PDB file of C-alpha atoms and ligand atoms in Angstrom:
ATOM      1  CA  MET G1169       6.672  -1.293   9.492  1.00 69.00           C
ATOM      2  CA  LYS G1170       7.772   1.875  10.267  1.00 74.00           C
ATOM      3  CA  ILE G1171       4.684   4.866  11.452  1.00 79.00           C
ATOM      4  CA  TYR G1172       4.772   8.518   9.580  1.00 79.00           C
ATOM      5  CA  PRO G1173       3.001  11.597  10.079  1.00 79.00           C
ATOM      6  CA  PHE G1174       0.996  11.284   6.959  1.00 79.00           C
ATOM      7  CA  GLU G1175       2.469  14.723   5.684  1.00 80.00           C
ATOM      8  CA  GLU G1176       6.025  12.871   5.004  1.00 82.00           C
ATOM      9  CA  PHE G1177       3.967   9.792   4.191  1.00 82.00           C
ATOM     10  CA  MET G1178       2.226  11.596   1.426  1.00 82.00           C
ATOM     11  CA  TYR G1179       5.592  13.669   0.675  1.00 83.00           C
ATOM     12  CA  GLU G1180       7.582   9.441   0.616  1.00 80.00           C
ATOM     13  CA  THR G1181       4.302   8.473  -2.240  1.00 84.00           C
ATOM     14  CA  LEU G1182       4.367  12.107  -4.545  1.00 84.00           C
ATOM     15  CA  GLY G1183       3.782  11.393  -8.052  1.00 84.00           C
ATOM     16  CA  GLY G1184       2.359   8.113  -8.883  1.00 86.00           C
ATOM     17  CA  ARG G1185      -0.683   7.398 -10.842  1.00 88.00           C
ATOM     18  CA  PRO G1186      -4.311   6.016 -10.494  1.00 89.00           C
ATOM     19  CA  ASN G1187      -3.989   2.815 -10.074  1.00 86.00           C
ATOM     20  CA  GLN G1188      -4.422   1.271 -13.333  1.00 85.00           C
ATOM     21  CA  ALA G1189      -2.300  -2.291 -12.710  1.00 81.00           C
ATOM     22  CA  ASP G1190      -4.838  -5.314 -13.410  1.00 83.00           C
ATOM     23  CA  TRP G1191      -5.116  -6.963  -9.785  1.00 82.00           C
ATOM     24  CA  THR G1192      -6.419  -9.862 -10.741  1.00 84.00           C
ATOM     25  CA  PRO G1193      -3.450 -11.681  -9.811  1.00 80.00           C
ATOM     26  CA  TYR G1194      -3.299 -10.400  -6.638  1.00 81.00           C
ATOM     27  CA  LEU G1195      -7.212 -11.289  -5.521  1.00 84.00           C
ATOM     28  CA  GLY G1196      -6.480 -13.856  -2.085  1.00 84.00           C
ATOM     29  CA  LYS G1197      -3.253 -12.608  -1.481  1.00 82.00           C
ATOM     30  CA  SER G1198      -2.796 -11.194   2.335  1.00 83.00           C
ATOM     31  CA  TYR G1199      -0.214  -8.361   3.069  1.00 83.00           C
ATOM     32  CA  GLU G1200       0.834  -6.638   6.323  1.00 83.00           C
ATOM     33  CA  CYS G1201      -1.443  -3.464   7.078  1.00 86.00           C
ATOM     34  CA  ALA G1202      -0.947  -0.275   9.228  1.00 82.00           C
ATOM     35  CA  CYS G1203      -2.879  -0.968  11.821  1.00 84.00           C
ATOM     36  CA  GLY G1204      -1.188  -3.525  13.047  1.00 85.00           C
ATOM     37  CA  THR G1205      -3.231  -6.686  11.026  1.00 87.00           C
ATOM     38  CA  THR G1206      -2.879  -8.569   7.997  1.00 88.00           C
ATOM     39  CA  HIS G1207      -5.376  -7.672   4.644  1.00 89.00           C
ATOM     40  CA  THR G1208      -6.263 -10.116   1.563  1.00 88.00           C
ATOM     41  CA  PHE G1209      -6.380  -8.399  -1.029  1.00 85.00           C
ATOM     42  CA  ASP G1210     -10.184  -8.673  -2.882  1.00 89.00           C
ATOM     43  CA  GLU G1211     -12.126  -6.795  -4.895  1.00 89.00           C
ATOM     44  CA  SER G1212     -13.317  -4.371  -2.378  1.00 91.00           C
ATOM     45  CA  THR G1213     -10.085  -3.352  -1.616  1.00 91.00           C
ATOM     46  CA  GLU G1214      -9.044   0.478  -2.129  1.00 91.00           C
ATOM     47  CA  VAL G1215      -5.592   0.870  -4.041  1.00 91.00           C
ATOM     48  CA  LEU G1216      -5.381   5.131  -3.990  1.00 89.00           C
ATOM     49  CA  ARG G1217      -1.999   5.824  -5.698  1.00 89.00           C
ATOM     50  CA  GLU G1218       0.032   3.408  -8.493  1.00 91.00           C
ATOM     51  CA  LEU G1219       3.781   4.290  -8.024  1.00 88.00           C
ATOM     52  CA  SER G1220       6.862   2.969 -10.132  1.00 85.00           C
ATOM     53  CA  GLY G1221       8.138   0.189  -8.424  1.00 79.00           C
ATOM     54  CA  MET G1222       5.459  -2.305  -8.429  1.00 80.00           C
ATOM     55  CA  ARG G1223       5.087  -0.121  -5.582  1.00 85.00           C
ATOM     56  CA  PHE G1224       0.911   1.164  -4.646  1.00 87.00           C
ATOM     57  CA  VAL G1225      -0.453   3.406  -1.544  1.00 89.00           C
ATOM     58  CA  ILE G1226      -3.309   0.485  -0.226  1.00 89.00           C
ATOM     59  CA  GLN G1227      -6.826   2.326   2.162  1.00 88.00           C
ATOM     60  CA  CYS G1228      -6.775  -0.094   4.602  1.00 88.00           C
ATOM     61  CA  PRO G1229     -10.660  -1.553   4.852  1.00 90.00           C
ATOM     62  CA  GLN G1230     -11.340  -1.312   8.437  1.00 88.00           C
ATOM     63  CA  ASP G1231      -9.631   1.482   9.643  1.00 83.00           C
ATOM     64  CA  SER G1232      -7.543   5.140   8.760  1.00 82.00           C
ATOM     65  CA  PHE G1233      -4.582   3.803   8.263  1.00 84.00           C
ATOM     66  CA  LEU G1234      -2.714   3.985   4.398  1.00 86.00           C
ATOM     67  CA  THR G1235      -0.223   1.159   3.346  1.00 87.00           C
ATOM     68  CA  LEU G1236       2.550   1.427   0.881  1.00 86.00           C
ATOM     69  CA  ILE G1237       3.364  -2.262  -0.190  1.00 84.00           C
ATOM     70  CA  LYS G1238       5.336  -3.465  -3.008  1.00 80.00           C
ATOM     71  CA  ILE G1239       4.854  -6.649  -5.528  1.00 77.00           C
ATOM     72  CA  THR G1240       7.796  -9.010  -5.716  1.00 68.00           C
ATOM     73  CA  ILE G1241       8.546 -10.514  -9.208  1.00 58.00           C
ATOM     74  CA  PHE G1242       6.724 -13.667  -7.114  1.00 54.00           C
ATOM     75  CA  ARG G1243       3.729 -12.039  -7.199  1.00 55.00           C
ATOM     76  CA  THR G1244       3.364 -11.511  -3.011  1.00 55.00           C
ATOM     77  CA  LEU G1245       2.249  -8.249  -1.162  1.00 59.00           C
ATOM     78  CA  ASN G1246       5.140  -7.528   1.048  1.00 57.00           C
ATOM     79  CA  PRO G1247       6.032  -3.842   2.482  1.00 56.00           C
ATOM     80  CA  CYS G1248       8.137  -1.765   0.692  1.00 50.00           C
ATOM     81  CA  SER G1249      11.642  -1.327   1.942  1.00 42.00           C
ATOM     82  CA  GLU G1250      12.423  -0.478   5.695  1.00 37.00           C
ATOM     83  CA  GLU G1251      13.612   3.417   3.602  1.00 36.00           C
ATOM     84  CA  SER G1252      10.922   3.470   1.977  1.00 37.00           C
ATOM     85  CA  MET G1253       8.013   1.874   4.118  1.00 43.00           C
ATOM     86  CA  SER G1254       5.093   3.955   5.359  1.00 46.00           C
ATOM     87  CA  ALA G1255       2.364   3.873   5.995  1.00 47.00           C
ATOM     88  CA  ILE G1256      -0.003   6.406   8.284  1.00 43.00           C
ATOM     89  CA  GLN G1257      -3.547   7.067  10.335  1.00 41.00           C
ATOM     90  CA  PHE G1258      -5.557  10.136   9.433  1.00 41.00           C
ATOM     91  CA  THR G1259      -6.641  12.567  12.112  1.00 38.00           C
TER      92      THR G1259
HETATM   93 ZN1   ZN Y1314      -6.004  -2.298   7.702  1.00 90.40          ZN
END
């Protein structure tokens, strides 16, 4: 997991649109968060942005982190590949 400064993270995740995806198939899946723990995706999970390539910016439910995740064709939640994987802590 690579942690980016806030400005760089926002630049990396520029564009996209407010989340419009149907998350029902992903409820109960877990993902690795920037805060260092693994969270389970549920109804209360806050998806902030929807980006191209099935990438999404997710708000950490416990801390002020943002994590960029990518949904694979197998419908698991994975951190994005090293070059685009991003996370940030608000200050
Ligand atoms: Zn977290």
